[in-house]
XYZ file of C-alpha atoms in Angstrom:
320
model
C 0.000 0.000 0.000
C 1.099 3.550 -0.753
C 0.138 6.609 1.255
C 2.022 9.866 0.738
C 1.012 13.338 1.846
C 2.529 16.520 0.414
C 2.097 19.860 2.158
C 1.660 21.879 -1.058
C -0.060 20.700 -4.208
C 1.753 23.486 -6.062
C 5.000 21.497 -6.028
C 3.349 18.512 -7.696
C 1.753 20.838 -10.255
C 5.155 22.260 -11.202
C 6.704 18.792 -11.514
C 3.940 17.619 -13.851
C 4.124 20.818 -15.886
C 7.862 20.222 -16.366
C 7.432 16.778 -17.967
C 3.895 16.483 -19.369
C 4.787 17.846 -22.827
C 7.603 15.306 -23.157
C 5.926 12.192 -21.760
C 2.366 10.939 -22.197
C 2.316 7.674 -20.197
C 4.856 6.596 -17.593
C 5.391 4.403 -14.555
C 5.894 6.208 -11.267
C 8.046 3.823 -9.235
C 7.206 3.927 -5.524
C 9.476 2.390 -2.885
C 10.751 3.087 0.613
C 13.048 5.860 -0.689
C 10.323 7.870 -2.418
C 8.614 8.219 -5.792
C 10.577 8.247 -9.061
C 9.942 8.420 -12.779
C 12.221 7.573 -15.682
C 11.059 7.708 -19.284
C 12.081 8.584 -22.813
C 10.181 11.415 -24.436
C 7.512 10.609 -27.018
C 10.057 10.929 -29.875
C 12.717 8.850 -28.057
C 15.234 11.687 -28.259
C 15.462 12.798 -24.622
C 15.483 10.946 -21.308
C 13.738 12.406 -18.263
C 14.143 11.352 -14.633
C 12.189 12.708 -11.675
C 12.733 11.870 -8.023
C 10.702 12.921 -4.996
C 12.345 11.559 -1.856
C 10.327 10.368 1.114
C 11.286 13.641 2.833
C 9.008 15.463 0.380
C 6.042 13.786 2.069
C 4.765 13.667 5.641
C 3.721 11.005 6.344
C 5.128 8.602 3.751
C 4.308 4.907 3.671
C 5.142 2.383 0.969
C 4.959 -1.268 2.028
C 6.477 -2.665 -1.157
C 7.809 -1.561 -4.535
C 4.853 -0.376 -6.607
C 4.804 0.835 -10.222
C 1.945 3.250 -10.875
C 1.206 3.465 -14.600
C -0.303 6.899 -15.145
C -1.351 9.032 -18.084
C 0.277 12.370 -17.245
C -2.366 14.337 -19.118
C -5.101 12.853 -16.924
C -3.087 13.400 -13.748
C -2.462 17.021 -14.739
C -6.202 17.631 -15.202
C -6.920 16.265 -11.735
C -4.108 18.109 -9.941
C -5.302 21.392 -11.473
C -8.423 21.021 -9.324
C -6.283 21.711 -6.243
C -5.049 25.089 -5.074
C -1.301 25.519 -4.773
C -1.387 25.549 -0.956
C -3.738 22.568 -0.601
C -2.568 19.429 1.158
C -2.494 16.537 -1.311
C -2.566 12.870 -0.314
C -1.770 10.051 -2.749
C -3.154 6.576 -2.022
C -2.906 3.275 -3.874
C -3.652 -0.233 -2.646
C -1.991 -3.475 -3.672
C -4.594 -4.182 -6.364
C -2.995 -1.514 -8.557
C -6.287 -0.536 -10.176
C -6.416 3.153 -9.315
C -4.626 6.063 -7.664
C -6.592 8.120 -5.177
C -5.905 11.819 -4.642
C -7.314 13.877 -1.788
C -7.040 17.672 -1.710
C -7.532 19.392 1.647
C -7.798 23.147 1.873
C -5.460 24.634 4.460
C -7.877 27.344 5.624
C -11.364 25.839 5.047
C -13.142 22.543 5.577
C -13.156 21.722 1.856
C -11.965 18.212 0.943
C -11.866 16.981 -2.662
C -11.464 13.299 -3.492
C -10.444 12.047 -6.940
C -9.452 8.726 -8.469
C -7.438 7.924 -11.607
C -7.386 4.539 -13.313
C -3.912 3.063 -13.507
C -2.394 1.719 -16.726
C -0.363 -1.404 -17.376
C 2.766 0.080 -18.960
C 5.573 -2.168 -20.141
C 8.544 0.124 -19.638
C 12.218 -0.760 -19.492
C 14.316 0.936 -16.821
C 17.527 2.288 -18.340
C 20.809 2.224 -16.468
C 22.490 5.641 -16.413
C 26.275 5.339 -16.063
C 28.218 7.675 -13.803
C 30.082 10.158 -16.010
C 32.981 12.530 -15.400
C 32.024 15.551 -17.481
C 34.494 17.860 -19.205
C 32.575 20.934 -18.083
C 29.959 21.571 -15.398
C 28.169 24.925 -15.347
C 25.850 26.203 -12.619
C 23.797 29.279 -13.442
C 20.476 30.991 -12.643
C 17.656 28.948 -14.167
C 15.727 32.072 -15.185
C 18.745 33.324 -17.171
C 19.081 29.986 -18.963
C 15.371 30.031 -19.788
C 15.644 33.556 -21.185
C 18.641 32.667 -23.367
C 16.885 29.635 -24.856
C 13.697 31.596 -25.451
C 15.444 34.583 -27.041
C 17.789 32.627 -29.298
C 14.991 30.349 -30.516
C 13.657 33.396 -32.390
C 16.613 33.120 -34.787
C 17.193 29.397 -35.216
C 16.344 25.832 -34.249
C 19.773 24.715 -32.994
C 21.940 26.244 -30.297
C 25.679 25.826 -29.878
C 26.872 25.651 -26.278
C 30.586 26.313 -25.809
C 32.372 26.147 -22.459
C 35.879 27.609 -22.283
C 38.153 29.650 -20.022
C 36.374 32.745 -21.319
C 33.032 31.516 -19.955
C 30.007 29.786 -21.442
C 28.748 30.993 -24.807
C 25.362 30.256 -26.356
C 25.111 30.972 -30.084
C 22.595 30.429 -32.851
C 22.507 31.054 -36.594
C 19.506 30.922 -38.903
C 17.886 32.441 -41.971
C 17.019 35.619 -40.073
C 20.511 36.195 -38.710
C 22.756 35.089 -35.884
C 23.283 35.891 -32.210
C 25.330 34.836 -29.209
C 25.275 35.345 -25.455
C 28.426 35.022 -23.324
C 28.240 34.468 -19.578
C 31.500 34.876 -17.696
C 32.192 33.158 -14.417
C 30.977 35.304 -11.485
C 29.046 38.233 -12.912
C 30.601 41.664 -12.276
C 27.273 42.965 -11.088
C 27.165 40.415 -8.292
C 30.728 41.174 -7.185
C 30.057 44.927 -7.074
C 26.962 44.388 -4.969
C 28.920 42.356 -2.449
C 31.783 44.882 -2.258
C 29.351 47.761 -1.883
C 27.714 46.127 1.106
C 31.073 45.488 2.746
C 32.064 49.117 2.231
C 28.833 50.263 3.840
C 29.591 48.092 6.840
C 33.130 49.486 7.106
C 31.857 53.070 6.820
C 29.367 52.420 9.589
C 32.090 51.021 11.838
C 34.246 54.087 11.152
C 31.351 56.368 12.100
C 30.921 54.481 15.363
C 34.649 54.868 16.103
C 34.461 58.605 15.421
C 31.593 58.969 17.871
C 33.572 57.144 20.555
C 36.580 59.497 20.350
C 34.642 62.775 20.122
C 35.265 65.050 23.146
C 32.205 65.483 25.317
C 31.794 69.090 26.396
C 28.974 68.555 28.873
C 29.830 65.223 30.453
C 27.490 65.666 33.367
C 24.509 66.731 31.252
C 24.878 63.898 28.756
C 25.487 60.935 31.045
C 21.931 59.674 30.587
C 21.848 60.258 26.864
C 25.041 58.478 25.780
C 23.990 54.893 26.519
C 20.800 55.307 24.466
C 22.702 56.701 21.507
C 25.181 53.888 21.730
C 22.462 51.280 21.677
C 20.847 52.962 18.720
C 24.122 52.999 16.797
C 24.832 49.413 17.736
C 21.459 48.332 16.413
C 22.038 50.310 13.255
C 25.425 48.704 12.769
C 23.831 45.272 13.287
C 21.393 45.974 10.472
C 24.274 46.847 8.181
C 25.976 43.562 8.928
C 22.786 41.657 8.153
C 22.492 43.525 4.886
C 26.041 42.590 3.961
C 25.377 38.904 4.614
C 22.216 39.050 2.509
C 24.134 40.609 -0.365
C 26.683 37.789 -0.293
C 23.848 35.268 -0.534
C 22.471 37.067 -3.597
C 25.874 36.851 -5.254
C 25.823 33.065 -4.971
C 22.295 32.891 -6.403
C 23.001 35.245 -9.315
C 26.474 34.090 -10.270
C 27.723 31.663 -12.904
C 30.049 28.883 -11.782
C 32.122 26.899 -14.302
C 34.178 23.789 -13.586
C 36.260 23.194 -16.714
C 38.444 20.162 -17.399
C 38.697 20.906 -21.109
C 36.936 23.078 -23.675
C 33.631 21.709 -24.980
C 31.481 22.819 -27.916
C 28.215 21.009 -28.699
C 24.996 21.734 -30.578
C 21.504 20.921 -29.295
C 17.881 21.277 -30.325
C 16.359 24.472 -28.950
C 12.922 22.888 -29.072
C 13.951 20.415 -26.395
C 15.889 22.903 -24.277
C 12.886 25.220 -24.204
C 10.796 22.282 -23.025
C 13.309 21.502 -20.299
C 13.184 25.069 -18.990
C 9.613 24.447 -17.853
C 11.344 23.265 -14.661
C 12.466 26.843 -13.923
C 9.697 27.533 -11.341
C 10.995 24.598 -9.280
C 14.570 25.804 -8.809
C 16.501 29.073 -8.926
C 19.578 27.224 -10.258
C 20.238 24.867 -13.154
C 23.330 22.740 -13.755
C 24.583 21.895 -17.261
C 27.069 19.025 -17.583
C 28.851 18.705 -20.931
C 31.260 16.269 -22.569
C 32.071 15.564 -26.193
C 29.824 12.917 -27.807
C 27.916 12.429 -24.536
C 24.325 13.550 -23.876
C 23.890 16.849 -22.100
C 22.749 16.550 -18.486
C 20.451 19.348 -17.349
C 19.600 19.195 -13.656
C 17.142 21.118 -11.494
C 17.280 20.451 -7.746
C 14.452 21.510 -5.464
C 13.609 20.820 -1.821
C 13.543 17.054 -1.432
C 13.760 16.142 -5.098
C 15.195 16.788 -8.549
C 14.468 16.617 -12.276
C 17.162 15.559 -14.740
C 17.062 15.787 -18.522
C 19.458 13.998 -20.865
C 19.723 15.198 -24.479
C 22.077 13.898 -27.153
C 24.017 16.505 -29.184
C 23.209 17.058 -32.856
C 26.142 15.170 -34.367
C 25.219 16.052 -37.956
C 25.368 19.773 -37.233
C 28.725 19.386 -35.515
C 30.237 17.604 -38.497
C 28.856 20.169 -40.926
C 30.567 22.963 -39.047
């Protein structure tokens, strides 16, 4: 028997939205570790894997390994009936005939109960070998989505090149050509961090100046000084918090590149644009590249992840 409760239906909505255009029917494999999906897209060009660990649910119970054959279009229609902040409970018994979904409103007494018929899907589980990639790039997922969307206006294939200079995305078509270069650690992020540190230093200097100023009326100001000091101390504390927050933003906004050797590969923009539907799930995306090896695109979120594997366009590489 399976029983899994998720605190927000919105997460499940985003996961389904990220894969439903690539996969029509698939087995969701349920075991003691969580719920997983692995399937080729409808054209057998890309491989998609999804994993929701048991930590994504509370409570989570799975007595034995259970494959749940589900039509993702039907599941998407049902999950749309829930609000993003609704509690969602998945239930399936050992008969394997249907999957029950219960939506509970967090602020009302509304409870919706739905049931989806399960499918018997004969699906082979593919072994994915561990690979040491030539280049691994971590960047903001929204920036990657924007690049794919913008460059798809000019062509159908995108060249991704990782080098010491940075990571370059380029496209060429009948309309024209374009490229976008992202260097490691954006200058904007670095400036923001330095600016915050300077503000903190300036504040400390101001505090020091106040401490050494001569006090003309010592007796009159004895009661006032401690209050001023506390006020300045609190103000200085706020500056330090601001500086720490700025450093966190730098990590989120920056581009990180681990380069073993230069890589240049071409991929279908149609598929990459589909993959970027995972953007709402994660603020970061990781691209792993090696020559003649499928691209690995990974989005990590909370207690789960989505991975996409896409083979490079070998014909386009040879032509160039």
